[in-house]
Short mmCIF file of C-alpha atoms and ligand atoms in Angstrom, two decimals:
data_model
loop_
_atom_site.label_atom_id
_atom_site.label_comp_id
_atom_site.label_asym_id
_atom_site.label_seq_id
_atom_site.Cartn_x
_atom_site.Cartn_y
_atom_site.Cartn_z
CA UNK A 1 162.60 134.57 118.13
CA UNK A 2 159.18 133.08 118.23
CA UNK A 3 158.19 130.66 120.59
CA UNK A 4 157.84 127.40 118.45
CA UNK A 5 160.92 128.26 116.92
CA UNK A 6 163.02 128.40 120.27
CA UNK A 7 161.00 125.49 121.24
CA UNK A 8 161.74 123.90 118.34
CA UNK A 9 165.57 124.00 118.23
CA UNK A 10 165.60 122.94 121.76
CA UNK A 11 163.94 119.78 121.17
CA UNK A 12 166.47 119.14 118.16
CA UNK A 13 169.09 120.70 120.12
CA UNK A 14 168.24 117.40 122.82
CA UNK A 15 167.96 114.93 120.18
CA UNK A 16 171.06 116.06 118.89
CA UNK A 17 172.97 114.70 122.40
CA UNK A 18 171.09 112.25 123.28
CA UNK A 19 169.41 110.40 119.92
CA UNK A 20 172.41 107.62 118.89
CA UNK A 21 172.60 108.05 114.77
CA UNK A 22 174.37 105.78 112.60
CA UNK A 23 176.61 107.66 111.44
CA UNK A 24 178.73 110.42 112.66
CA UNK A 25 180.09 113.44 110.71
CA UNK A 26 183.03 115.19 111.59
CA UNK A 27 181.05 118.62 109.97
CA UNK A 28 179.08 119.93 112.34
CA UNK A 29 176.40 121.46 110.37
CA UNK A 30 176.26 118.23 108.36
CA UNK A 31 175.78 116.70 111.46
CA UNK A 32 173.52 118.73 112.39
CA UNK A 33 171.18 118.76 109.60
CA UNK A 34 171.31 115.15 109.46
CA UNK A 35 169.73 114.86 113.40
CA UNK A 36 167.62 117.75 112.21
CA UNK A 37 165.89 115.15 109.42
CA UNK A 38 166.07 112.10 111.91
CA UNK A 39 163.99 114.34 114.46
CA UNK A 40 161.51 115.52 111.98
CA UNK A 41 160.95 111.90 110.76
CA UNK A 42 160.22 110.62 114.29
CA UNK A 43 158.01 113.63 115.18
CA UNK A 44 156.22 112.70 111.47
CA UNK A 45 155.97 109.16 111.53
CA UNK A 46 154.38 109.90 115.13
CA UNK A 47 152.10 112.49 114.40
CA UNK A 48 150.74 110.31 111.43
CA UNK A 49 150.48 107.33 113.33
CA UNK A 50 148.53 108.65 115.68
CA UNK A 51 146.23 110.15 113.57
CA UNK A 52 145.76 107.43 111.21
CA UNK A 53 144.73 105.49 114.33
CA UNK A 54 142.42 107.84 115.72
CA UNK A 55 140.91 108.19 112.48
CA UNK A 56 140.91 104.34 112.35
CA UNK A 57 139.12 104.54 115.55
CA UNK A 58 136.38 106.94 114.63
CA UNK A 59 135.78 105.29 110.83
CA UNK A 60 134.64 102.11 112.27
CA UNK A 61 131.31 101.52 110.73
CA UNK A 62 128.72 99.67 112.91
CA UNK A 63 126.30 97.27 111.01
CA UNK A 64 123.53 95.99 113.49
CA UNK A 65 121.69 92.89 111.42
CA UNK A 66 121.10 89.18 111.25
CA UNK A 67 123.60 87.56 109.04
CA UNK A 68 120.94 85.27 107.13
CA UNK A 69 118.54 87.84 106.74
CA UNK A 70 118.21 89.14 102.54
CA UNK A 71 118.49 92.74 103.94
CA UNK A 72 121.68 92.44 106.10
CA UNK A 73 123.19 90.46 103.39
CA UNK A 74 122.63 93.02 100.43
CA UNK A 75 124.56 95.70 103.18
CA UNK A 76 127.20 93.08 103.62
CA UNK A 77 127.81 92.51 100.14
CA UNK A 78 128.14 95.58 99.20
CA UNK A 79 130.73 96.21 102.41
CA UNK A 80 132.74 93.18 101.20
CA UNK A 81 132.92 94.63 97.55
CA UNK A 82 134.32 98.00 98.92
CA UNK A 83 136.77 96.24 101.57
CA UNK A 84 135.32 98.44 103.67
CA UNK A 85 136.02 97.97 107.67
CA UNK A 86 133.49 97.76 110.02
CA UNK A 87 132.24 95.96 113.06
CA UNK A 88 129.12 93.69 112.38
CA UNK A 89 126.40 93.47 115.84
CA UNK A 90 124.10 90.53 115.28
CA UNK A 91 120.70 91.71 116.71
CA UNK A 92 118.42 88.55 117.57
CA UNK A 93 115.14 89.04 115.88
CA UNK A 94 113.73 85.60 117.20
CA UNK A 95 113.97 87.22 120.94
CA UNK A 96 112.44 90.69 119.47
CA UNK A 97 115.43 92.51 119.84
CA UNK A 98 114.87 94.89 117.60
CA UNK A 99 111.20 95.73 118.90
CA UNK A 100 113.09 97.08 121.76
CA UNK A 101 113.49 101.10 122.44
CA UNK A 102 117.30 100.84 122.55
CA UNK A 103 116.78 99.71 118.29
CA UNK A 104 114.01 101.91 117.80
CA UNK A 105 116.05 104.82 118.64
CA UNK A 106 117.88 103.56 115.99
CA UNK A 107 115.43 102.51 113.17
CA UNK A 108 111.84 103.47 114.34
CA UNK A 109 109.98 100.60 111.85
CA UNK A 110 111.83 98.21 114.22
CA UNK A 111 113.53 96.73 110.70
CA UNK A 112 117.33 95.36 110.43
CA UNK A 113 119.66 96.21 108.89
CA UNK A 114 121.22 99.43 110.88
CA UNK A 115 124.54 101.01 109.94
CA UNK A 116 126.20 103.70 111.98
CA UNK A 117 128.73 105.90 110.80
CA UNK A 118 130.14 108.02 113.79
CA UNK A 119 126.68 110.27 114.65
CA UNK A 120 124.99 109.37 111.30
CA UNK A 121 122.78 106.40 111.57
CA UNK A 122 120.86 104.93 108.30
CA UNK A 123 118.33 102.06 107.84
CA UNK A 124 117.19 100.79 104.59
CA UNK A 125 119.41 98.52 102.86
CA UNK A 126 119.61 99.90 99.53
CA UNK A 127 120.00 103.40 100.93
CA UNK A 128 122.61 102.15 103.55
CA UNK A 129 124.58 100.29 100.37
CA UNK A 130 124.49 103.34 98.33
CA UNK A 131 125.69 105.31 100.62
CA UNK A 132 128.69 102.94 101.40
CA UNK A 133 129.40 102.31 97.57
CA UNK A 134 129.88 106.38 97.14
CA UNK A 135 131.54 106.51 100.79
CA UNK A 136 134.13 104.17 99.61
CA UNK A 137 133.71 104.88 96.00
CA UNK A 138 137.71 105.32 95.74
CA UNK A 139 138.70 102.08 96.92
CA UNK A 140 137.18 98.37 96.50
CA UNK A 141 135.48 97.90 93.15
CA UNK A 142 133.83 100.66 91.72
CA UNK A 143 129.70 99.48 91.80
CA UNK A 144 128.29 103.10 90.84
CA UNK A 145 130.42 104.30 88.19
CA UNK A 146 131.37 107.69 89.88
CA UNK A 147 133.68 108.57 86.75
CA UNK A 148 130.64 108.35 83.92
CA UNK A 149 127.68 110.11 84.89
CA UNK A 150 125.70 107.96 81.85
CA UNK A 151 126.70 104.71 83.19
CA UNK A 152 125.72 105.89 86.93
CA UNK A 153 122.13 107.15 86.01
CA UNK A 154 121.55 103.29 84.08
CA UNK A 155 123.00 102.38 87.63
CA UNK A 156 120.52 104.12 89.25
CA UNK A 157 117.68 102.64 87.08
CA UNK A 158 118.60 99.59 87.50
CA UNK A 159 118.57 100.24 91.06
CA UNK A 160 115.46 101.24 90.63
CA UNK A 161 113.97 98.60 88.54
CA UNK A 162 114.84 96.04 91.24
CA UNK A 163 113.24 97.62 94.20
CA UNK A 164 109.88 98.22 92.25
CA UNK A 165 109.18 95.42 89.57
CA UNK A 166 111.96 92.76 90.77
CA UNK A 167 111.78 92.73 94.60
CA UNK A 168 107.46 93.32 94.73
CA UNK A 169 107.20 89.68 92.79
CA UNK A 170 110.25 87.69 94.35
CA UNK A 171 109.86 89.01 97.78
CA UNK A 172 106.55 87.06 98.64
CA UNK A 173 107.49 83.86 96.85
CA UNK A 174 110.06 83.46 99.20
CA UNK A 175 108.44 84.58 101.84
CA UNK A 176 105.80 82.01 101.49
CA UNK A 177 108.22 79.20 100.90
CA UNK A 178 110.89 80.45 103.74
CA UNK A 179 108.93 82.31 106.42
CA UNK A 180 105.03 81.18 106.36
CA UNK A 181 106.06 77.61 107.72
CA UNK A 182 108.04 79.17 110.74
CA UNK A 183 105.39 81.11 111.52
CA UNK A 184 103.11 77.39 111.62
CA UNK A 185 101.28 78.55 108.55
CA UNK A 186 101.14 76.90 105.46
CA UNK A 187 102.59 78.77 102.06
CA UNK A 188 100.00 79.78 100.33
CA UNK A 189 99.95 78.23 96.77
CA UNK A 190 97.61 81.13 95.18
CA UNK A 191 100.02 84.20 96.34
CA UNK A 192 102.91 81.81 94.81
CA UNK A 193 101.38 81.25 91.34
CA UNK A 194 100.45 85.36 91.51
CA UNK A 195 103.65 85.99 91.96
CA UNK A 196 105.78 83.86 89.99
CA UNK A 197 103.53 84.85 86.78
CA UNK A 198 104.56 88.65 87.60
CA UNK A 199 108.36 87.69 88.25
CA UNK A 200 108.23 85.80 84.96
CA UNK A 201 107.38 88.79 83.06
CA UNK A 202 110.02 91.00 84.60
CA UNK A 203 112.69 87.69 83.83
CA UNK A 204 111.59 88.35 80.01
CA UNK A 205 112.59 92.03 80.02
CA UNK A 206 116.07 90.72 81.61
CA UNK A 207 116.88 88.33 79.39
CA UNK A 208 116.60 90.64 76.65
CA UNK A 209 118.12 93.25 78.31
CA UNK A 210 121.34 90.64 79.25
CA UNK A 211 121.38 89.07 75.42
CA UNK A 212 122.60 92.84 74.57
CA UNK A 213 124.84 93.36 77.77
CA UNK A 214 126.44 91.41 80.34
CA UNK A 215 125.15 92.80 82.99
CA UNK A 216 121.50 94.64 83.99
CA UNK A 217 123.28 98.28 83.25
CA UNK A 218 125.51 97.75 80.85
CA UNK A 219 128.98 95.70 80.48
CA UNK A 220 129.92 96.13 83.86
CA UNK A 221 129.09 94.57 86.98
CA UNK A 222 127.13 97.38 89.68
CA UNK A 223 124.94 97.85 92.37
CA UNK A 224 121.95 97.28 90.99
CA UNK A 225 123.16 93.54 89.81
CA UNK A 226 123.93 93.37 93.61
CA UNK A 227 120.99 94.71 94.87
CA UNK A 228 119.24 91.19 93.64
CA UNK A 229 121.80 88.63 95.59
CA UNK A 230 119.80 88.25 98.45
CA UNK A 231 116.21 87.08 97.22
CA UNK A 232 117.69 85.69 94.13
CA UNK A 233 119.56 83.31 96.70
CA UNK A 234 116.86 82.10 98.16
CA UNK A 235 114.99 81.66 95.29
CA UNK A 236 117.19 79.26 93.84
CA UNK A 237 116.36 77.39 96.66
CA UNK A 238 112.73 77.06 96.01
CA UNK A 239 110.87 74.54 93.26
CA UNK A 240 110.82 77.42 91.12
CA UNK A 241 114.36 78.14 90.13
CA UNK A 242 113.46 77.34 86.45
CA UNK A 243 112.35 80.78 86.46
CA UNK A 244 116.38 81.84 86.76
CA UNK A 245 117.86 78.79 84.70
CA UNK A 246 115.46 78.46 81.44
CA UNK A 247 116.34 81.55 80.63
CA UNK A 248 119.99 81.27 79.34
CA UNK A 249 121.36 84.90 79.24
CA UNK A 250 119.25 85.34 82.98
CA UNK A 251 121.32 81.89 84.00
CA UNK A 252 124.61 83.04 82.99
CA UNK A 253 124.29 86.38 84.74
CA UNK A 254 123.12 85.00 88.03
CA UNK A 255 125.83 82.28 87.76
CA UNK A 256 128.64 85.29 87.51
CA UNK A 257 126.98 87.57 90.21
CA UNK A 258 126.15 84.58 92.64
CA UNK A 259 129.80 83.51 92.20
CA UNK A 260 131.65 87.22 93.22
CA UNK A 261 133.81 86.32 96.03
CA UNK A 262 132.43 88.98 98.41
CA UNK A 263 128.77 87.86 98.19
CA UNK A 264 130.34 84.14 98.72
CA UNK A 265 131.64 85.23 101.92
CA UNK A 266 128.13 86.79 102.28
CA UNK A 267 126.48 83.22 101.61
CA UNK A 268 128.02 80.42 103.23
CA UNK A 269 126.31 82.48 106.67
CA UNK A 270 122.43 82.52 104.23
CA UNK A 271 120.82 79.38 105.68
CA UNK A 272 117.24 80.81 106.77
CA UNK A 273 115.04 77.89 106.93
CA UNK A 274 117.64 75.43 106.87
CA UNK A 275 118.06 75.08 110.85
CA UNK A 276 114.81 74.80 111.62
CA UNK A 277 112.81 71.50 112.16
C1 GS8 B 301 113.26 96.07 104.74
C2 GS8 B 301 113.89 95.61 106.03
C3 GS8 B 301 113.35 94.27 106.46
O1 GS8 B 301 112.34 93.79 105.93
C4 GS8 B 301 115.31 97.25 103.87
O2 GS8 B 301 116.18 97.40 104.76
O3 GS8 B 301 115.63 97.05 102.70
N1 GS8 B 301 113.09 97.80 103.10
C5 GS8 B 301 113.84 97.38 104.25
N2 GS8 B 301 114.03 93.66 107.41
C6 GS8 B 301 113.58 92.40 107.90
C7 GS8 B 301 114.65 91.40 107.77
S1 GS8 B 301 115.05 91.23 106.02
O4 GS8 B 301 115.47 89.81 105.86
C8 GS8 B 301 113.20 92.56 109.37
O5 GS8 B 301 113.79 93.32 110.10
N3 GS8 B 301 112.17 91.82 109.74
C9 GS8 B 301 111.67 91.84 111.08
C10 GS8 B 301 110.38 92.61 111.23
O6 GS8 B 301 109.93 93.24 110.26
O7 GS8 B 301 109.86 92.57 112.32
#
């Protein structure tokens, strides 16, 4: 007989004595078969407990950021919309933390966000969000359309349109309303108009876009609808959020994303500026 067999029936065999069941059998072999389940259950539930917590264990995503920067939040968003688990490390950019070597090694442009996913580490927060949306694409709500390859490429230029037209004319608006008085300079009115004239044109092409769909890539809510949170946030913040609520179709669709109960949990922790004398 082979080993694990003999092995086997032994363990059993002990179970058999010694394991109480709740309920006896006067048939031996019924009796037998029934401590034969009981021990295979135990060894099962076991095995797949153990597993499932190792696994658990070695899953745990690491997201190294500042919880009120745009960046961290767009990564966060998109974690909350997946219910994904991880473990969040604030990293304190006022005391230069992440000029250090121990962050370089882990971004080289010295940049949060950082997520780590056992040996794979990735910076960039719309790379880091895709690759969590199609990471977790099974669970959470879907954000990339994995099952329609259409609907994923508008995704993708979506995606797309808000890291080159969307982001380039927001970006220093807020920056010069947010940033440019920490740094004891004053916000510089020219770069403002520049820029709001630019983001004005690329709020025309969206609100004709969302007067023939709800959202920027079709009737459903994705990624690149997310990908705008952050800034958009802020922006509404500034003297300039006529830009968002003239338009009506623009309005309503910033109303329903801004409102998504994972980017609200995102929010409530956005108060750059605020804190500050
Ligand atoms: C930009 C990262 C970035 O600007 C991304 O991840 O999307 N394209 C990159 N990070 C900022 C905080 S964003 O609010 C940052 O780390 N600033 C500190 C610095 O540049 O020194």
């Amino acid at each position: 007989m082979e080993d694990w067999v003999i092995s086997f029936t032994l363990t059993a065999d002990y179970y058999i004595n010694t394991v109480p069941l709740p309920f006896t059998f006067t048939n031996t072999s019924a009796g037998f078969l029934a401590s034969f389940i009981t021990v295979f259950a135990i060894v099962f539930f076991t095995v797949s407990l153990s597993l499932k917590l190792s696994n658990l264990m070695e899953m745990a995503l690491k997201l190294y950021g500042a919880a009120m920067s745009t960046c961290t939040s767009r990564v966060l968003t998109c974690l909350h919309e997946k219910e994904a688990d991880f473990e969040f490390i604030s990293v304190n950019l006022f005391a230069g933390e992440h000029k250090e070597p121990p962050f370089l090694a882990k971004n080289p442009f010295g940049q949060i966000p950082v997520l780590e996913d056992g040996d794979l580490t990735l910076f960039e927060s719309r790379a880091i969000s895709a690759y969590v949306a199609e990471k977790f694409k099974e669970s959470g709500y879907d954000l990339i359309r994995y099952q329609n390859v259409k609907e994923g490429a508008q995704v993708k230029v979506w995606m797309e349109v808000e890291s080159q037209q969307y982001h380039p004319a927001i970006s220093p608006i807020v920056f010069q309303f947010f940033v440019a008085p920490l740094q004891g300079k004053s916000p510089e009115q020219a770069i403002i108009d520049e820029n709001l004239e630019k983001l004005g044109k690329v709020l025309d092409i969206y609100e004709d876009k969302l007067s023939r769909a709800k959202y920027l890539a079709g009737d459903f809510y994705s990624l690149a609808d997310l990908f705008h949170l952050s800034y958009t946030y802020y922006f509404m913040k500034t003297p300039w959020a006529n830009q968002i609520n003239d338009r009506p179709h623009v309005k309503a669709w910033w109303e329903d994303i801004s409102s998504r109960p994972a980017f609200l949990k995102v929010a409530s922790a956005m108060n750059f500026g605020e804190k500050q004398n």
